[in-house]
Amino acid sequence: MRIEQVSCAALLAVLLAGANPSLAADGLTVTDGWFRALPGGVPAGGYFTLHNGSAAAVTLTGAQSPACAMLMLHQSGGAGGMSGMRHVAEVKLPPGEDLAFAPGSYHLMCMEPKITMGGQVPVTLVFQDGARLTANFTVRNAAGK
Ligand SMILES: [Cu+2]
C-alpha cells in the first residue's frame, strides 16, 4: 500500500510537469511570418502559416511580441478592410493541418508597432495548454514586399 502511494505521487509529478507553462509546442511550426508596416504608426497586420504536426488538436489563444504594445488575434470578414475585422478569442487547429493567417482572413494585429522595414521581430504564439512557440517575423511594406 505504501509503495503504491509513492508511485502515484511520482505519476502525478510527471503529469504536472507535462502541464508546465513553459512547455515547448512540440510538432508545431510557423513559416513565412511577416508584418505589414504602414506609415503613421497605425496597427500592423501580422501573417504566418501554422502547421500542426502533432497528433492532437491545438488551440491558439494569443500572441505576444516586444515590438507591439498589444498583439491580438483578429479575423477579417464581410465587407473586409479595417471595419470588417473582429477579435477572436481562440483558433483551433486539427492535427496534420495548416492554418493560414493571411490578408483578408485571420491576422495578428500589432498595436503601437515598433517595427522597421526589412527588420525582424520575434512573435510568441500562446496555446490553450500553456505551450508557447516563438518565430521571427520579417517586416515588409504595404505591398507585402
Ligand atoms: Cu485586425
PDB file of C-alpha atoms and ligand atoms in Angstrom:
ATOM      1  CA  MET A   1       0.000   0.000   0.000  1.00  0.00           C
ATOM      2  CA  ARG A   2       2.800   2.345   0.985  1.00  0.00           C
ATOM      3  CA  ILE A   3       4.688   1.686  -2.266  1.00  0.00           C
ATOM      4  CA  GLU A   4       1.531   2.217  -4.320  1.00  0.00           C
ATOM      5  CA  GLN A   5       1.057   5.686  -2.791  1.00  0.00           C
ATOM      6  CA  VAL A   6       4.622   6.634  -3.670  1.00  0.00           C
ATOM      7  CA  SER A   7       4.246   5.552  -7.286  1.00  0.00           C
ATOM      8  CA  CYS A   8       1.004   7.509  -7.582  1.00  0.00           C
ATOM      9  CA  ALA A   9       2.805  10.599  -6.329  1.00  0.00           C
ATOM     10  CA  ALA A  10       5.536  10.034  -8.905  1.00  0.00           C
ATOM     11  CA  LEU A  11       2.968   9.696 -11.673  1.00  0.00           C
ATOM     12  CA  LEU A  12       1.250  12.895 -10.536  1.00  0.00           C
ATOM     13  CA  ALA A  13       4.591  14.715 -10.645  1.00  0.00           C
ATOM     14  CA  VAL A  14       5.074  13.583 -14.247  1.00  0.00           C
ATOM     15  CA  LEU A  15       1.573  14.751 -15.191  1.00  0.00           C
ATOM     16  CA  LEU A  16       2.107  18.140 -13.561  1.00  0.00           C
ATOM     17  CA  ALA A  17       5.432  18.534 -15.378  1.00  0.00           C
ATOM     18  CA  GLY A  18       3.550  17.987 -18.635  1.00  0.00           C
ATOM     19  CA  ALA A  19       1.328  20.975 -17.831  1.00  0.00           C
ATOM     20  CA  ASN A  20       4.259  23.294 -17.234  1.00  0.00           C
ATOM     21  CA  PRO A  21       3.514  26.782 -18.640  1.00  0.00           C
ATOM     22  CA  SER A  22       6.894  26.882 -20.386  1.00  0.00           C
ATOM     23  CA  LEU A  23       6.084  23.681 -22.274  1.00  0.00           C
ATOM     24  CA  ALA A  24       7.515  23.612 -25.795  1.00  0.00           C
ATOM     25  CA  ALA A  25       4.975  23.420 -28.585  1.00  0.00           C
ATOM     26  CA  ASP A  26       6.046  20.009 -29.896  1.00  0.00           C
ATOM     27  CA  GLY A  27       5.206  19.361 -33.538  1.00  0.00           C
ATOM     28  CA  LEU A  28       4.071  22.926 -34.254  1.00  0.00           C
ATOM     29  CA  THR A  29       5.880  25.032 -36.830  1.00  0.00           C
ATOM     30  CA  VAL A  30       5.478  28.601 -38.054  1.00  0.00           C
ATOM     31  CA  THR A  31       6.552  29.539 -41.573  1.00  0.00           C
ATOM     32  CA  ASP A  32       6.575  32.773 -43.603  1.00  0.00           C
ATOM     33  CA  GLY A  33       5.834  35.085 -40.670  1.00  0.00           C
ATOM     34  CA  TRP A  34       5.647  38.771 -41.588  1.00  0.00           C
ATOM     35  CA  PHE A  35       4.203  42.117 -40.550  1.00  0.00           C
ATOM     36  CA  ARG A  36       2.776  44.684 -42.936  1.00  0.00           C
ATOM     37  CA  ALA A  37       4.321  48.016 -41.952  1.00  0.00           C
ATOM     38  CA  LEU A  38       2.192  51.053 -42.776  1.00  0.00           C
ATOM     39  CA  PRO A  39       3.196  54.698 -42.360  1.00  0.00           C
ATOM     40  CA  GLY A  40       1.955  56.732 -39.426  1.00  0.00           C
ATOM     41  CA  GLY A  41       2.260  54.132 -36.688  1.00  0.00           C
ATOM     42  CA  VAL A  42      -1.136  52.571 -37.419  1.00  0.00           C
ATOM     43  CA  PRO A  43      -1.690  48.982 -36.254  1.00  0.00           C
ATOM     44  CA  ALA A  44       0.296  46.457 -38.289  1.00  0.00           C
ATOM     45  CA  GLY A  45      -1.215  43.210 -39.585  1.00  0.00           C
ATOM     46  CA  GLY A  46       0.786  40.051 -38.934  1.00  0.00           C
ATOM     47  CA  TYR A  47       0.632  36.980 -41.137  1.00  0.00           C
ATOM     48  CA  PHE A  48       2.047  33.443 -40.999  1.00  0.00           C
ATOM     49  CA  THR A  49       1.247  29.792 -41.585  1.00  0.00           C
ATOM     50  CA  LEU A  50       0.976  27.492 -38.589  1.00  0.00           C
ATOM     51  CA  HIS A  51       1.396  23.751 -39.161  1.00  0.00           C
ATOM     52  CA  ASN A  52       0.199  21.261 -36.565  1.00  0.00           C
ATOM     53  CA  GLY A  53       2.466  18.232 -36.974  1.00  0.00           C
ATOM     54  CA  SER A  54       1.407  16.799 -33.623  1.00  0.00           C
ATOM     55  CA  ALA A  55      -1.142  14.026 -33.076  1.00  0.00           C
ATOM     56  CA  ALA A  56      -3.627  16.252 -31.232  1.00  0.00           C
ATOM     57  CA  ALA A  57      -5.662  19.352 -31.982  1.00  0.00           C
ATOM     58  CA  VAL A  58      -4.195  22.590 -30.659  1.00  0.00           C
ATOM     59  CA  THR A  59      -5.905  25.866 -29.834  1.00  0.00           C
ATOM     60  CA  LEU A  60      -4.174  29.182 -30.402  1.00  0.00           C
ATOM     61  CA  THR A  61      -5.326  31.640 -27.748  1.00  0.00           C
ATOM     62  CA  GLY A  62      -2.996  34.603 -28.080  1.00  0.00           C
ATOM     63  CA  ALA A  63       0.248  36.164 -29.250  1.00  0.00           C
ATOM     64  CA  GLN A  64       2.888  38.462 -27.823  1.00  0.00           C
ATOM     65  CA  SER A  65       5.768  40.484 -29.212  1.00  0.00           C
ATOM     66  CA  PRO A  66       8.165  43.004 -27.687  1.00  0.00           C
ATOM     67  CA  ALA A  67       7.554  45.057 -30.865  1.00  0.00           C
ATOM     68  CA  CYS A  68       3.841  45.550 -30.078  1.00  0.00           C
ATOM     69  CA  ALA A  69       2.150  47.271 -27.148  1.00  0.00           C
ATOM     70  CA  MET A  70      -0.557  44.655 -27.659  1.00  0.00           C
ATOM     71  CA  LEU A  71      -0.839  41.813 -30.143  1.00  0.00           C
ATOM     72  CA  MET A  72      -4.312  40.477 -30.859  1.00  0.00           C
ATOM     73  CA  LEU A  73      -5.913  37.683 -32.874  1.00  0.00           C
ATOM     74  CA  HIS A  74      -8.251  39.153 -35.479  1.00  0.00           C
ATOM     75  CA  GLN A  75     -10.391  37.872 -38.307  1.00  0.00           C
ATOM     76  CA  SER A  76     -11.442  39.864 -41.342  1.00  0.00           C
ATOM     77  CA  GLY A  77     -14.840  39.208 -42.816  1.00  0.00           C
ATOM     78  CA  GLY A  78     -17.905  40.590 -44.530  1.00  0.00           C
ATOM     79  CA  ALA A  79     -17.080  43.824 -46.267  1.00  0.00           C
ATOM     80  CA  GLY A  80     -13.392  43.433 -45.409  1.00  0.00           C
ATOM     81  CA  GLY A  81     -10.980  46.192 -44.548  1.00  0.00           C
ATOM     82  CA  MET A  82     -10.457  47.734 -41.130  1.00  0.00           C
ATOM     83  CA  SER A  83     -14.201  47.963 -40.407  1.00  0.00           C
ATOM     84  CA  GLY A  84     -14.748  44.298 -41.193  1.00  0.00           C
ATOM     85  CA  MET A  85     -12.395  42.827 -38.606  1.00  0.00           C
ATOM     86  CA  ARG A  86     -13.223  41.344 -35.251  1.00  0.00           C
ATOM     87  CA  HIS A  87     -11.307  39.999 -32.298  1.00  0.00           C
ATOM     88  CA  VAL A  88     -11.224  36.221 -31.940  1.00  0.00           C
ATOM     89  CA  ALA A  89     -10.559  34.556 -28.578  1.00  0.00           C
ATOM     90  CA  GLU A  90      -9.153  31.343 -29.993  1.00  0.00           C
ATOM     91  CA  VAL A  91      -8.453  29.439 -33.190  1.00  0.00           C
ATOM     92  CA  LYS A  92      -8.472  25.630 -33.209  1.00  0.00           C
ATOM     93  CA  LEU A  93      -6.191  23.624 -35.488  1.00  0.00           C
ATOM     94  CA  PRO A  94      -6.754  19.863 -36.014  1.00  0.00           C
ATOM     95  CA  PRO A  95      -3.727  17.531 -36.177  1.00  0.00           C
ATOM     96  CA  GLY A  96      -1.906  17.433 -39.508  1.00  0.00           C
ATOM     97  CA  GLU A  97      -3.464  20.645 -40.793  1.00  0.00           C
ATOM     98  CA  ASP A  98      -2.238  24.118 -41.714  1.00  0.00           C
ATOM     99  CA  LEU A  99      -3.765  27.364 -40.522  1.00  0.00           C
ATOM    100  CA  ALA A 100      -3.089  30.413 -42.699  1.00  0.00           C
ATOM    101  CA  PHE A 101      -3.073  33.860 -41.161  1.00  0.00           C
ATOM    102  CA  ALA A 102      -3.305  35.892 -44.358  1.00  0.00           C
ATOM    103  CA  PRO A 103      -4.647  39.239 -45.628  1.00  0.00           C
ATOM    104  CA  GLY A 104      -8.459  39.091 -45.721  1.00  0.00           C
ATOM    105  CA  SER A 105      -8.632  36.271 -43.176  1.00  0.00           C
ATOM    106  CA  TYR A 106      -7.159  35.586 -39.754  1.00  0.00           C
ATOM    107  CA  HIS A 107      -4.381  38.015 -38.852  1.00  0.00           C
ATOM    108  CA  LEU A 108      -2.438  39.333 -35.920  1.00  0.00           C
ATOM    109  CA  MET A 109      -2.982  42.991 -35.052  1.00  0.00           C
ATOM    110  CA  CYS A 110       0.086  44.727 -33.635  1.00  0.00           C
ATOM    111  CA  MET A 111      -0.868  47.862 -31.696  1.00  0.00           C
ATOM    112  CA  GLU A 112       1.658  50.725 -31.489  1.00  0.00           C
ATOM    113  CA  PRO A 113       4.124  48.774 -33.641  1.00  0.00           C
ATOM    114  CA  LYS A 114       7.838  49.376 -33.149  1.00  0.00           C
ATOM    115  CA  ILE A 115       8.964  47.801 -36.409  1.00  0.00           C
ATOM    116  CA  THR A 116      11.425  48.752 -39.126  1.00  0.00           C
ATOM    117  CA  MET A 117      11.049  47.851 -42.808  1.00  0.00           C
ATOM    118  CA  GLY A 118      13.264  44.903 -43.630  1.00  0.00           C
ATOM    119  CA  GLY A 119      13.825  44.124 -39.973  1.00  0.00           C
ATOM    120  CA  GLN A 120      12.809  41.096 -37.974  1.00  0.00           C
ATOM    121  CA  VAL A 121      10.835  40.893 -34.745  1.00  0.00           C
ATOM    122  CA  PRO A 122      10.071  37.868 -32.559  1.00  0.00           C
ATOM    123  CA  VAL A 123       6.456  36.777 -32.122  1.00  0.00           C
ATOM    124  CA  THR A 124       5.418  34.247 -29.487  1.00  0.00           C
ATOM    125  CA  LEU A 125       2.233  32.282 -30.116  1.00  0.00           C
ATOM    126  CA  VAL A 126       0.451  31.113 -26.965  1.00  0.00           C
ATOM    127  CA  PHE A 127      -1.684  27.977 -26.868  1.00  0.00           C
ATOM    128  CA  GLN A 128      -4.507  26.866 -24.590  1.00  0.00           C
ATOM    129  CA  ASP A 129      -2.393  24.167 -22.899  1.00  0.00           C
ATOM    130  CA  GLY A 130       0.254  26.731 -21.973  1.00  0.00           C
ATOM    131  CA  ALA A 131       2.644  25.820 -24.790  1.00  0.00           C
ATOM    132  CA  ARG A 132       4.458  28.701 -26.470  1.00  0.00           C
ATOM    133  CA  LEU A 133       6.114  28.941 -29.857  1.00  0.00           C
ATOM    134  CA  THR A 134       8.368  31.826 -30.890  1.00  0.00           C
ATOM    135  CA  ALA A 135       9.227  32.691 -34.501  1.00  0.00           C
ATOM    136  CA  ASN A 136      10.873  35.679 -36.175  1.00  0.00           C
ATOM    137  CA  PHE A 137       8.592  37.776 -38.386  1.00  0.00           C
ATOM    138  CA  THR A 138      10.007  39.837 -41.266  1.00  0.00           C
ATOM    139  CA  VAL A 139       8.763  43.410 -41.635  1.00  0.00           C
ATOM    140  CA  ARG A 140       7.512  44.141 -45.171  1.00  0.00           C
ATOM    141  CA  ASN A 141       5.944  47.190 -46.825  1.00  0.00           C
ATOM    142  CA  ALA A 142       2.276  47.827 -47.624  1.00  0.00           C
ATOM    143  CA  ALA A 143       2.536  45.723 -50.767  1.00  0.00           C
ATOM    144  CA  GLY A 144       3.819  42.771 -48.769  1.00  0.00           C
ATOM    145  CA  LYS A 145       7.269  43.019 -50.395  1.00  0.00           C
TER     146      LYS A 145
HETATM  147 CU    CU B   1      -7.245  43.413 -37.295  1.00  0.00          CU
END
